[in-house]
Amino acid sequence: MLSDQQFHECLTELQVPNVDDWELFLESHGFKIYRRAMPNTALYEYKALGQYPDVPSHLLADVFTDLEYRKTWDKNMVGFKKLDHGVIHYTTKFPWPLSPREYFYELTVHEPKDGHFCVSSQTVGKTRASDGTLQNLLSSNNYKSMVTLVPSSMSSSPSPSSSSLLAVPGVSGAAASCVSLPTPGSESHKVFKLPPTNKSVRVEEYRQDVVMIPSEDGKGCQVWFGYFDDPKGHIPSSIVNWATKSGIPGFLRGIQEACLRRAAHRAASESPSAAARDRPATPDSGIEA
C-alpha cells in the first residue's frame, strides 16, 4: 500500500509527470506507459499515466476490485479464491507454451478523499528493494512485520501450534507451503498453509498500485498505475516484451469496456421502464369506473 507521501507524489505526477529516469515504452488508449530496469536484475517495473474520459473514478475502483466480475471480461484470468486472513489466490494465463502463474496477495483499498482511490496489491512473502535486493519485509495497513515463506521441503519440520494454524480446505500438510502473516497492532503471527503448486508457477514478487481521481468534469477519471512482478522461469526478453506490449493495451481497453457495460446495466435496471416492469401488478378492486 502506498504511503501518504507516495500517494501525493502520484497525484502530482498526474499533473507533472516525473519520468526523467524512465523509458517511454508505448502509448495506448490514452495512456503513456513507461518502464525502467530494476537494479541488478533483468526485470523492469512499469508505470502508466492517462485518463478515461467516460469512466468515473468510483466506477473504475469498483470494477478493478470485483474479481467475480473480472471473470466475464479478462480472458487471461483462470480463477481466484479468497483465503484466510484477507489473502487472495489468483491464477492467470501466460502466453503459450508458458505455464499459468499464480499469485498470493493482499488487496487494500484506500479512499482518503471522496472519489480519490488508491488500490494496492502485493504478494505475501518476498519484496524487492530499490537496490534490487530481496527482502522478506511486508509493509501493509501502516504496520510492518516479518513474513516467512516455508518451502514444502521443510514440511517435516515441527509445525506451528494448531491454535495459530488457519486451514485451507483440501490442502494436505505434507504437500503445502506455509506463510506467516502479520496481525495488525500485534507482534504475533498467524500461519496458514498455501495450496501446493500444480501446473502453475508461483509468483513470489508482485506489487501493483493504482491511483484514481475524478476528472474536472466528473464524467471520467485520471489514473496513475504502477506495476512490477517477477514471472520466474527463463523467459526470453523478446517474449516478455511481446507479452507486455500486447497485454497492457488489452487490459486498459478491457477494463474500460467492462466499466461501461456495468454502467449501462445499472442505468437500465434503474430506469423508470425497468421499474415499471418489476413492479407487482395492482390487484383488481372490482370497482368499475
PDB file of C-alpha atoms in Angstrom:
ATOM      1  CA  MET A   1       0.000   0.000   0.000  1.00  0.00           C
ATOM      2  CA  LEU A   2       1.278   3.457  -0.868  1.00  0.00           C
ATOM      3  CA  SER A   3       2.215   5.756   1.979  1.00  0.00           C
ATOM      4  CA  ASP A   4       0.526   9.169   2.227  1.00  0.00           C
ATOM      5  CA  GLN A   5       3.634  10.769   0.766  1.00  0.00           C
ATOM      6  CA  GLN A   6       3.740   8.341  -2.164  1.00  0.00           C
ATOM      7  CA  PHE A   7       0.035   8.876  -2.784  1.00  0.00           C
ATOM      8  CA  HIS A   8       0.505  12.645  -3.044  1.00  0.00           C
ATOM      9  CA  GLU A   9       3.524  12.125  -5.304  1.00  0.00           C
ATOM     10  CA  CYS A  10       1.258  10.146  -7.634  1.00  0.00           C
ATOM     11  CA  LEU A  11      -1.283  12.973  -7.608  1.00  0.00           C
ATOM     12  CA  THR A  12       1.479  15.411  -8.533  1.00  0.00           C
ATOM     13  CA  GLU A  13       2.623  13.136 -11.343  1.00  0.00           C
ATOM     14  CA  LEU A  14      -0.830  13.205 -12.900  1.00  0.00           C
ATOM     15  CA  GLN A  15      -0.266  16.917 -13.415  1.00  0.00           C
ATOM     16  CA  VAL A  16       3.522  16.971 -13.962  1.00  0.00           C
ATOM     17  CA  PRO A  17       4.906  13.504 -14.842  1.00  0.00           C
ATOM     18  CA  ASN A  18       8.234  12.583 -13.257  1.00  0.00           C
ATOM     19  CA  VAL A  19       9.803  10.392 -15.940  1.00  0.00           C
ATOM     20  CA  ASP A  20      13.443  11.522 -16.011  1.00  0.00           C
ATOM     21  CA  ASP A  21      14.809   8.039 -15.327  1.00  0.00           C
ATOM     22  CA  TRP A  22      12.043   6.191 -17.149  1.00  0.00           C
ATOM     23  CA  GLU A  23      11.882   4.954 -20.750  1.00  0.00           C
ATOM     24  CA  LEU A  24       8.699   5.568 -22.755  1.00  0.00           C
ATOM     25  CA  PHE A  25       7.713   2.002 -23.570  1.00  0.00           C
ATOM     26  CA  LEU A  26       4.497   2.551 -25.533  1.00  0.00           C
ATOM     27  CA  GLU A  27       1.412   4.726 -25.883  1.00  0.00           C
ATOM     28  CA  SER A  28      -2.026   3.178 -25.997  1.00  0.00           C
ATOM     29  CA  HIS A  29      -5.640   4.029 -25.296  1.00  0.00           C
ATOM     30  CA  GLY A  30      -4.935   7.475 -23.891  1.00  0.00           C
ATOM     31  CA  PHE A  31      -2.102   6.243 -21.665  1.00  0.00           C
ATOM     32  CA  LYS A  32       1.658   6.602 -21.744  1.00  0.00           C
ATOM     33  CA  ILE A  33       3.389   3.513 -20.375  1.00  0.00           C
ATOM     34  CA  TYR A  34       6.925   3.885 -19.025  1.00  0.00           C
ATOM     35  CA  ARG A  35       9.416   1.336 -17.779  1.00  0.00           C
ATOM     36  CA  ARG A  36      12.762   1.275 -16.023  1.00  0.00           C
ATOM     37  CA  ALA A  37      15.192  -1.518 -15.216  1.00  0.00           C
ATOM     38  CA  MET A  38      15.309  -2.874 -11.687  1.00  0.00           C
ATOM     39  CA  PRO A  39      18.876  -2.688 -10.346  1.00  0.00           C
ATOM     40  CA  ASN A  40      20.938  -5.869 -10.525  1.00  0.00           C
ATOM     41  CA  THR A  41      18.238  -7.742 -12.444  1.00  0.00           C
ATOM     42  CA  ALA A  42      16.958  -8.231 -15.983  1.00  0.00           C
ATOM     43  CA  LEU A  43      13.492  -7.154 -14.839  1.00  0.00           C
ATOM     44  CA  TYR A  44      11.537  -3.955 -15.397  1.00  0.00           C
ATOM     45  CA  GLU A  45       8.964  -2.072 -13.395  1.00  0.00           C
ATOM     46  CA  TYR A  46       6.221  -0.177 -15.208  1.00  0.00           C
ATOM     47  CA  LYS A  47       4.031   2.827 -14.660  1.00  0.00           C
ATOM     48  CA  ALA A  48       1.242   4.234 -16.782  1.00  0.00           C
ATOM     49  CA  LEU A  49      -0.272   7.713 -16.763  1.00  0.00           C
ATOM     50  CA  GLY A  50      -3.517   8.547 -18.520  1.00  0.00           C
ATOM     51  CA  GLN A  51      -7.239   9.034 -18.232  1.00  0.00           C
ATOM     52  CA  TYR A  52     -10.615   7.543 -19.023  1.00  0.00           C
ATOM     53  CA  PRO A  53     -12.901  10.389 -20.119  1.00  0.00           C
ATOM     54  CA  ASP A  54     -16.055   8.287 -19.749  1.00  0.00           C
ATOM     55  CA  VAL A  55     -15.352   6.237 -16.586  1.00  0.00           C
ATOM     56  CA  PRO A  56     -15.792   7.904 -13.154  1.00  0.00           C
ATOM     57  CA  SER A  57     -13.213   7.009 -10.523  1.00  0.00           C
ATOM     58  CA  HIS A  58     -15.697   5.244  -8.240  1.00  0.00           C
ATOM     59  CA  LEU A  59     -16.813   3.002 -11.112  1.00  0.00           C
ATOM     60  CA  LEU A  60     -13.221   2.151 -12.067  1.00  0.00           C
ATOM     61  CA  ALA A  61     -12.367   1.293  -8.447  1.00  0.00           C
ATOM     62  CA  ASP A  62     -15.484  -0.854  -8.200  1.00  0.00           C
ATOM     63  CA  VAL A  63     -14.689  -2.853 -11.357  1.00  0.00           C
ATOM     64  CA  PHE A  64     -10.974  -3.049 -10.582  1.00  0.00           C
ATOM     65  CA  THR A  65     -11.598  -4.785  -7.262  1.00  0.00           C
ATOM     66  CA  ASP A  66     -14.509  -7.001  -8.343  1.00  0.00           C
ATOM     67  CA  LEU A  67     -12.753 -10.275  -9.158  1.00  0.00           C
ATOM     68  CA  GLU A  68     -16.010 -12.141  -9.710  1.00  0.00           C
ATOM     69  CA  TYR A  69     -16.990  -9.656 -12.422  1.00  0.00           C
ATOM     70  CA  ARG A  70     -13.476  -9.830 -13.856  1.00  0.00           C
ATOM     71  CA  LYS A  71     -14.153 -13.407 -14.916  1.00  0.00           C
ATOM     72  CA  THR A  72     -16.532 -12.012 -17.546  1.00  0.00           C
ATOM     73  CA  TRP A  73     -14.088  -9.655 -19.260  1.00  0.00           C
ATOM     74  CA  ASP A  74     -10.492 -10.749 -18.623  1.00  0.00           C
ATOM     75  CA  LYS A  75      -9.749 -13.621 -20.994  1.00  0.00           C
ATOM     76  CA  ASN A  76      -6.438 -14.337 -19.235  1.00  0.00           C
ATOM     77  CA  MET A  77      -7.991 -14.909 -15.828  1.00  0.00           C
ATOM     78  CA  VAL A  78      -8.128 -18.553 -14.756  1.00  0.00           C
ATOM     79  CA  GLY A  79      -9.760 -18.010 -11.383  1.00  0.00           C
ATOM     80  CA  PHE A  80      -9.380 -16.829  -7.797  1.00  0.00           C
ATOM     81  CA  LYS A  81     -10.092 -17.859  -4.224  1.00  0.00           C
ATOM     82  CA  LYS A  82     -10.335 -15.765  -1.077  1.00  0.00           C
ATOM     83  CA  LEU A  83      -8.275 -17.424   1.623  1.00  0.00           C
ATOM     84  CA  ASP A  84      -7.968 -16.719   5.315  1.00  0.00           C
ATOM     85  CA  HIS A  85      -6.535 -13.512   6.702  1.00  0.00           C
ATOM     86  CA  GLY A  86      -7.528 -11.473   3.640  1.00  0.00           C
ATOM     87  CA  VAL A  87      -5.176 -13.272   1.238  1.00  0.00           C
ATOM     88  CA  ILE A  88      -6.294 -13.784  -2.366  1.00  0.00           C
ATOM     89  CA  HIS A  89      -5.130 -16.688  -4.520  1.00  0.00           C
ATOM     90  CA  TYR A  90      -5.245 -15.567  -8.164  1.00  0.00           C
ATOM     91  CA  THR A  91      -4.269 -17.538 -11.277  1.00  0.00           C
ATOM     92  CA  THR A  92      -3.705 -16.102 -14.741  1.00  0.00           C
ATOM     93  CA  LYS A  93      -2.768 -17.484 -18.128  1.00  0.00           C
ATOM     94  CA  PHE A  94       0.600 -16.798 -19.730  1.00  0.00           C
ATOM     95  CA  PRO A  95       1.286 -16.945 -23.480  1.00  0.00           C
ATOM     96  CA  TRP A  96       1.698 -20.445 -24.868  1.00  0.00           C
ATOM     97  CA  PRO A  97       3.809 -22.501 -24.203  1.00  0.00           C
ATOM     98  CA  LEU A  98       4.380 -20.917 -20.766  1.00  0.00           C
ATOM     99  CA  SER A  99       2.632 -22.271 -17.687  1.00  0.00           C
ATOM    100  CA  PRO A 100      -0.024 -20.232 -15.864  1.00  0.00           C
ATOM    101  CA  ARG A 101       1.132 -18.051 -12.968  1.00  0.00           C
ATOM    102  CA  GLU A 102      -0.439 -17.959  -9.536  1.00  0.00           C
ATOM    103  CA  TYR A 103      -0.305 -15.144  -7.003  1.00  0.00           C
ATOM    104  CA  PHE A 104      -0.973 -14.995  -3.264  1.00  0.00           C
ATOM    105  CA  TYR A 105      -1.506 -11.366  -2.366  1.00  0.00           C
ATOM    106  CA  GLU A 106      -3.246  -8.852  -0.140  1.00  0.00           C
ATOM    107  CA  LEU A 107      -5.571  -6.244  -1.628  1.00  0.00           C
ATOM    108  CA  THR A 108      -6.171  -2.888   0.048  1.00  0.00           C
ATOM    109  CA  VAL A 109      -8.464  -0.041  -0.987  1.00  0.00           C
ATOM    110  CA  HIS A 110      -7.977   3.443   0.431  1.00  0.00           C
ATOM    111  CA  GLU A 111     -10.207   6.469  -0.223  1.00  0.00           C
ATOM    112  CA  PRO A 112      -8.560   9.418   1.541  1.00  0.00           C
ATOM    113  CA  LYS A 113     -10.926  11.865  -0.151  1.00  0.00           C
ATOM    114  CA  ASP A 114     -14.280  11.384  -1.817  1.00  0.00           C
ATOM    115  CA  GLY A 115     -13.670   9.945  -5.283  1.00  0.00           C
ATOM    116  CA  HIS A 116      -9.896   9.653  -4.750  1.00  0.00           C
ATOM    117  CA  PHE A 117      -8.893   5.997  -4.615  1.00  0.00           C
ATOM    118  CA  CYS A 118      -5.707   4.043  -4.078  1.00  0.00           C
ATOM    119  CA  VAL A 119      -5.976   0.316  -4.814  1.00  0.00           C
ATOM    120  CA  SER A 120      -2.877  -1.699  -3.892  1.00  0.00           C
ATOM    121  CA  SER A 121      -1.923  -5.350  -4.249  1.00  0.00           C
ATOM    122  CA  GLN A 122       1.227  -7.045  -3.009  1.00  0.00           C
ATOM    123  CA  THR A 123       2.288 -10.636  -2.668  1.00  0.00           C
ATOM    124  CA  VAL A 124       2.774 -12.045   0.780  1.00  0.00           C
ATOM    125  CA  GLY A 125       6.401 -13.013   1.084  1.00  0.00           C
ATOM    126  CA  LYS A 126       9.427 -11.569  -0.608  1.00  0.00           C
ATOM    127  CA  THR A 127       9.613  -7.999  -1.893  1.00  0.00           C
ATOM    128  CA  ARG A 128      12.367  -6.321  -3.865  1.00  0.00           C
ATOM    129  CA  ALA A 129      14.030  -3.201  -2.500  1.00  0.00           C
ATOM    130  CA  SER A 130      15.046  -0.219  -4.612  1.00  0.00           C
ATOM    131  CA  ASP A 131      18.607  -1.535  -4.900  1.00  0.00           C
ATOM    132  CA  GLY A 132      17.382  -4.830  -6.329  1.00  0.00           C
ATOM    133  CA  THR A 133      17.924  -6.905  -3.196  1.00  0.00           C
ATOM    134  CA  LEU A 134      15.243  -9.276  -1.941  1.00  0.00           C
ATOM    135  CA  GLN A 135      13.621  -8.721   1.425  1.00  0.00           C
ATOM    136  CA  ASN A 136      11.028 -10.591   3.452  1.00  0.00           C
ATOM    137  CA  LEU A 137       9.585  -7.389   4.886  1.00  0.00           C
ATOM    138  CA  LEU A 138       5.919  -6.695   4.275  1.00  0.00           C
ATOM    139  CA  SER A 139       4.536  -3.228   4.936  1.00  0.00           C
ATOM    140  CA  SER A 140       0.752  -3.096   4.904  1.00  0.00           C
ATOM    141  CA  ASN A 141      -2.012  -1.093   6.580  1.00  0.00           C
ATOM    142  CA  ASN A 142       0.562   1.144   8.287  1.00  0.00           C
ATOM    143  CA  TYR A 143       2.263  -1.655  10.183  1.00  0.00           C
ATOM    144  CA  LYS A 144       5.346  -3.717   9.448  1.00  0.00           C
ATOM    145  CA  SER A 145       6.066  -7.306  10.165  1.00  0.00           C
ATOM    146  CA  MET A 146       8.320 -10.115   9.015  1.00  0.00           C
ATOM    147  CA  VAL A 147       6.737 -12.570   6.612  1.00  0.00           C
ATOM    148  CA  THR A 148       8.253 -16.001   6.196  1.00  0.00           C
ATOM    149  CA  LEU A 149       7.575 -18.467   3.396  1.00  0.00           C
ATOM    150  CA  VAL A 150       8.351 -22.052   4.369  1.00  0.00           C
ATOM    151  CA  PRO A 151       9.084 -24.313   1.364  1.00  0.00           C
ATOM    152  CA  SER A 152       7.293 -27.639   1.055  1.00  0.00           C
ATOM    153  CA  SER A 153      10.630 -29.404   1.545  1.00  0.00           C
ATOM    154  CA  MET A 154      10.577 -28.192   5.160  1.00  0.00           C
ATOM    155  CA  SER A 155       7.132 -29.624   5.849  1.00  0.00           C
ATOM    156  CA  SER A 156       8.696 -32.293   8.042  1.00  0.00           C
ATOM    157  CA  SER A 157       9.860 -29.601  10.468  1.00  0.00           C
ATOM    158  CA  PRO A 158       7.850 -29.010  13.622  1.00  0.00           C
ATOM    159  CA  SER A 159       4.594 -27.295  12.716  1.00  0.00           C
ATOM    160  CA  PRO A 160       3.061 -24.278  14.439  1.00  0.00           C
ATOM    161  CA  SER A 161       0.582 -24.908  17.201  1.00  0.00           C
ATOM    162  CA  SER A 162      -2.858 -25.834  15.994  1.00  0.00           C
ATOM    163  CA  SER A 163      -4.303 -22.731  17.655  1.00  0.00           C
ATOM    164  CA  SER A 164      -2.438 -20.479  15.212  1.00  0.00           C
ATOM    165  CA  LEU A 165      -2.972 -22.597  12.108  1.00  0.00           C
ATOM    166  CA  LEU A 166      -5.576 -21.389   9.632  1.00  0.00           C
ATOM    167  CA  ALA A 167      -6.653 -24.259   7.398  1.00  0.00           C
ATOM    168  CA  VAL A 168      -7.195 -24.065   3.650  1.00  0.00           C
ATOM    169  CA  PRO A 169      -9.767 -26.697   2.612  1.00  0.00           C
ATOM    170  CA  GLY A 170      -8.472 -29.550   0.516  1.00  0.00           C
ATOM    171  CA  VAL A 171      -4.814 -29.000   1.355  1.00  0.00           C
ATOM    172  CA  SER A 172      -2.706 -31.691   2.956  1.00  0.00           C
ATOM    173  CA  GLY A 173       0.072 -30.686   5.327  1.00  0.00           C
ATOM    174  CA  ALA A 174       2.763 -32.657   3.542  1.00  0.00           C
ATOM    175  CA  ALA A 175       2.184 -31.015   0.173  1.00  0.00           C
ATOM    176  CA  ALA A 176       1.669 -27.391   1.145  1.00  0.00           C
ATOM    177  CA  SER A 177       3.841 -24.392   1.909  1.00  0.00           C
ATOM    178  CA  CYS A 178       3.281 -22.248   4.977  1.00  0.00           C
ATOM    179  CA  VAL A 179       3.123 -18.477   5.080  1.00  0.00           C
ATOM    180  CA  SER A 180       3.394 -16.373   8.206  1.00  0.00           C
ATOM    181  CA  LEU A 181       1.187 -13.279   8.165  1.00  0.00           C
ATOM    182  CA  PRO A 182       1.252 -10.248  10.458  1.00  0.00           C
ATOM    183  CA  THR A 183      -1.619  -9.280  12.695  1.00  0.00           C
ATOM    184  CA  PRO A 184      -2.372  -5.513  12.800  1.00  0.00           C
ATOM    185  CA  GLY A 185      -1.395  -3.938  16.102  1.00  0.00           C
ATOM    186  CA  SER A 186       0.212  -7.107  17.386  1.00  0.00           C
ATOM    187  CA  GLU A 187       3.596  -8.785  17.416  1.00  0.00           C
ATOM    188  CA  SER A 188       2.024 -12.196  16.891  1.00  0.00           C
ATOM    189  CA  HIS A 189       1.814 -14.064  13.599  1.00  0.00           C
ATOM    190  CA  LYS A 190      -0.795 -16.336  12.145  1.00  0.00           C
ATOM    191  CA  VAL A 191       0.212 -19.132   9.845  1.00  0.00           C
ATOM    192  CA  PHE A 192      -1.792 -20.925   7.211  1.00  0.00           C
ATOM    193  CA  LYS A 193      -0.909 -23.397   4.515  1.00  0.00           C
ATOM    194  CA  LEU A 194      -0.806 -22.411   0.867  1.00  0.00           C
ATOM    195  CA  PRO A 195      -2.178 -24.851  -1.702  1.00  0.00           C
ATOM    196  CA  PRO A 196       0.537 -26.889  -3.440  1.00  0.00           C
ATOM    197  CA  THR A 197       1.621 -25.786  -6.886  1.00  0.00           C
ATOM    198  CA  ASN A 198       0.400 -27.931  -9.751  1.00  0.00           C
ATOM    199  CA  LYS A 199       0.909 -26.763 -13.320  1.00  0.00           C
ATOM    200  CA  SER A 200       1.084 -23.117 -12.253  1.00  0.00           C
ATOM    201  CA  VAL A 201       4.263 -21.246 -11.398  1.00  0.00           C
ATOM    202  CA  ARG A 202       4.026 -19.353  -8.117  1.00  0.00           C
ATOM    203  CA  VAL A 203       4.973 -15.671  -8.391  1.00  0.00           C
ATOM    204  CA  GLU A 204       6.615 -14.557  -5.176  1.00  0.00           C
ATOM    205  CA  GLU A 205       7.282 -10.927  -6.148  1.00  0.00           C
ATOM    206  CA  TYR A 206       4.391  -8.783  -7.307  1.00  0.00           C
ATOM    207  CA  ARG A 207       3.080  -5.358  -6.468  1.00  0.00           C
ATOM    208  CA  GLN A 208       0.532  -3.106  -8.088  1.00  0.00           C
ATOM    209  CA  ASP A 209      -0.688   0.346  -7.109  1.00  0.00           C
ATOM    210  CA  VAL A 210      -3.440   2.259  -8.869  1.00  0.00           C
ATOM    211  CA  VAL A 211      -4.402   5.839  -8.039  1.00  0.00           C
ATOM    212  CA  MET A 212      -7.683   7.148  -9.476  1.00  0.00           C
ATOM    213  CA  ILE A 213      -9.052  10.678  -9.144  1.00  0.00           C
ATOM    214  CA  PRO A 214     -12.067  12.359 -10.754  1.00  0.00           C
ATOM    215  CA  SER A 215     -11.605  14.400 -13.909  1.00  0.00           C
ATOM    216  CA  GLU A 216     -12.538  18.077 -13.807  1.00  0.00           C
ATOM    217  CA  ASP A 217     -15.964  17.476 -15.351  1.00  0.00           C
ATOM    218  CA  GLY A 218     -16.624  14.487 -13.071  1.00  0.00           C
ATOM    219  CA  LYS A 219     -17.506  12.233 -16.002  1.00  0.00           C
ATOM    220  CA  GLY A 220     -14.156  10.443 -16.129  1.00  0.00           C
ATOM    221  CA  CYS A 221     -11.000   9.944 -14.134  1.00  0.00           C
ATOM    222  CA  GLN A 222      -7.238  10.329 -14.233  1.00  0.00           C
ATOM    223  CA  VAL A 223      -5.180   7.246 -13.469  1.00  0.00           C
ATOM    224  CA  TRP A 224      -1.667   6.550 -12.170  1.00  0.00           C
ATOM    225  CA  PHE A 225      -0.730   2.896 -12.461  1.00  0.00           C
ATOM    226  CA  GLY A 226       2.419   1.219 -11.086  1.00  0.00           C
ATOM    227  CA  TYR A 227       3.311  -2.443 -11.607  1.00  0.00           C
ATOM    228  CA  PHE A 228       6.094  -4.943 -11.045  1.00  0.00           C
ATOM    229  CA  ASP A 229       6.322  -8.698 -10.941  1.00  0.00           C
ATOM    230  CA  ASP A 230       8.917 -11.399 -11.432  1.00  0.00           C
ATOM    231  CA  PRO A 231       7.241 -14.117 -13.529  1.00  0.00           C
ATOM    232  CA  LYS A 232      10.099 -16.517 -12.769  1.00  0.00           C
ATOM    233  CA  GLY A 233      11.462 -19.014 -15.218  1.00  0.00           C
ATOM    234  CA  HIS A 234      13.902 -18.429 -18.060  1.00  0.00           C
ATOM    235  CA  ILE A 235      11.657 -16.398 -20.350  1.00  0.00           C
ATOM    236  CA  PRO A 236      13.369 -14.740 -23.347  1.00  0.00           C
ATOM    237  CA  SER A 237      13.185 -10.945 -23.243  1.00  0.00           C
ATOM    238  CA  SER A 238      11.580 -10.940 -26.708  1.00  0.00           C
ATOM    239  CA  ILE A 239       8.600 -12.895 -25.348  1.00  0.00           C
ATOM    240  CA  VAL A 240       8.357 -10.657 -22.277  1.00  0.00           C
ATOM    241  CA  ASN A 241       8.338  -7.530 -24.476  1.00  0.00           C
ATOM    242  CA  TRP A 242       5.743  -9.004 -26.815  1.00  0.00           C
ATOM    243  CA  ALA A 243       3.507 -10.091 -23.956  1.00  0.00           C
ATOM    244  CA  THR A 244       3.790  -6.699 -22.256  1.00  0.00           C
ATOM    245  CA  LYS A 245       3.140  -4.703 -25.417  1.00  0.00           C
ATOM    246  CA  SER A 246       0.026  -6.705 -26.145  1.00  0.00           C
ATOM    247  CA  GLY A 247      -1.110  -7.338 -22.585  1.00  0.00           C
ATOM    248  CA  ILE A 248      -1.098  -3.778 -21.238  1.00  0.00           C
ATOM    249  CA  PRO A 249      -3.167  -2.234 -24.068  1.00  0.00           C
ATOM    250  CA  GLY A 250      -5.566  -5.174 -23.903  1.00  0.00           C
ATOM    251  CA  PHE A 251      -6.053  -4.701 -20.187  1.00  0.00           C
ATOM    252  CA  LEU A 252      -6.529  -0.918 -20.447  1.00  0.00           C
ATOM    253  CA  ARG A 253      -9.150  -1.382 -23.146  1.00  0.00           C
ATOM    254  CA  GLY A 254     -10.792  -4.360 -21.469  1.00  0.00           C
ATOM    255  CA  ILE A 255     -11.356  -2.727 -18.094  1.00  0.00           C
ATOM    256  CA  GLN A 256     -12.776   0.415 -19.718  1.00  0.00           C
ATOM    257  CA  GLU A 257     -15.265  -1.642 -21.712  1.00  0.00           C
ATOM    258  CA  ALA A 258     -16.154  -3.596 -18.574  1.00  0.00           C
ATOM    259  CA  CYS A 259     -16.825  -0.327 -16.721  1.00  0.00           C
ATOM    260  CA  LEU A 260     -19.083   0.946 -19.492  1.00  0.00           C
ATOM    261  CA  ARG A 261     -21.046  -2.325 -19.575  1.00  0.00           C
ATOM    262  CA  ARG A 262     -21.558  -2.204 -15.807  1.00  0.00           C
ATOM    263  CA  ALA A 263     -22.694   1.435 -16.003  1.00  0.00           C
ATOM    264  CA  ALA A 264     -25.123   0.612 -18.829  1.00  0.00           C
ATOM    265  CA  HIS A 265     -26.530  -2.357 -16.910  1.00  0.00           C
ATOM    266  CA  ARG A 266     -27.068  -0.271 -13.795  1.00  0.00           C
ATOM    267  CA  ALA A 267     -28.703   2.530 -15.784  1.00  0.00           C
ATOM    268  CA  ALA A 268     -31.055   0.067 -17.443  1.00  0.00           C
ATOM    269  CA  SER A 269     -32.010  -1.558 -14.146  1.00  0.00           C
ATOM    270  CA  GLU A 270     -32.698   1.828 -12.553  1.00  0.00           C
ATOM    271  CA  SER A 271     -34.694   3.302 -15.444  1.00  0.00           C
ATOM    272  CA  PRO A 272     -38.443   4.058 -14.987  1.00  0.00           C
ATOM    273  CA  SER A 273     -39.369   1.459 -17.621  1.00  0.00           C
ATOM    274  CA  ALA A 274     -37.396  -1.214 -15.761  1.00  0.00           C
ATOM    275  CA  ALA A 275     -39.071  -0.192 -12.509  1.00  0.00           C
ATOM    276  CA  ALA A 276     -42.487  -0.477 -14.177  1.00  0.00           C
ATOM    277  CA  ARG A 277     -41.659  -3.966 -15.448  1.00  0.00           C
ATOM    278  CA  ASP A 278     -40.547  -5.082 -12.000  1.00  0.00           C
ATOM    279  CA  ARG A 279     -43.481  -3.512 -10.115  1.00  0.00           C
ATOM    280  CA  PRO A 280     -46.090  -6.047  -8.911  1.00  0.00           C
ATOM    281  CA  ALA A 281     -49.450  -5.832 -10.659  1.00  0.00           C
ATOM    282  CA  THR A 282     -52.122  -3.885  -8.776  1.00  0.00           C
ATOM    283  CA  PRO A 283     -54.930  -6.190  -7.663  1.00  0.00           C
ATOM    284  CA  ASP A 284     -58.310  -5.631  -9.327  1.00  0.00           C
ATOM    285  CA  SER A 285     -60.588  -3.837  -6.869  1.00  0.00           C
ATOM    286  CA  GLY A 286     -63.723  -4.993  -8.695  1.00  0.00           C
ATOM    287  CA  ILE A 287     -64.986  -1.410  -8.964  1.00  0.00           C
ATOM    288  CA  GLU A 288     -65.916  -0.271 -12.434  1.00  0.00           C
ATOM    289  CA  ALA A 289     -65.097   3.277 -13.422  1.00  0.00           C
TER     290      ALA A 289
END
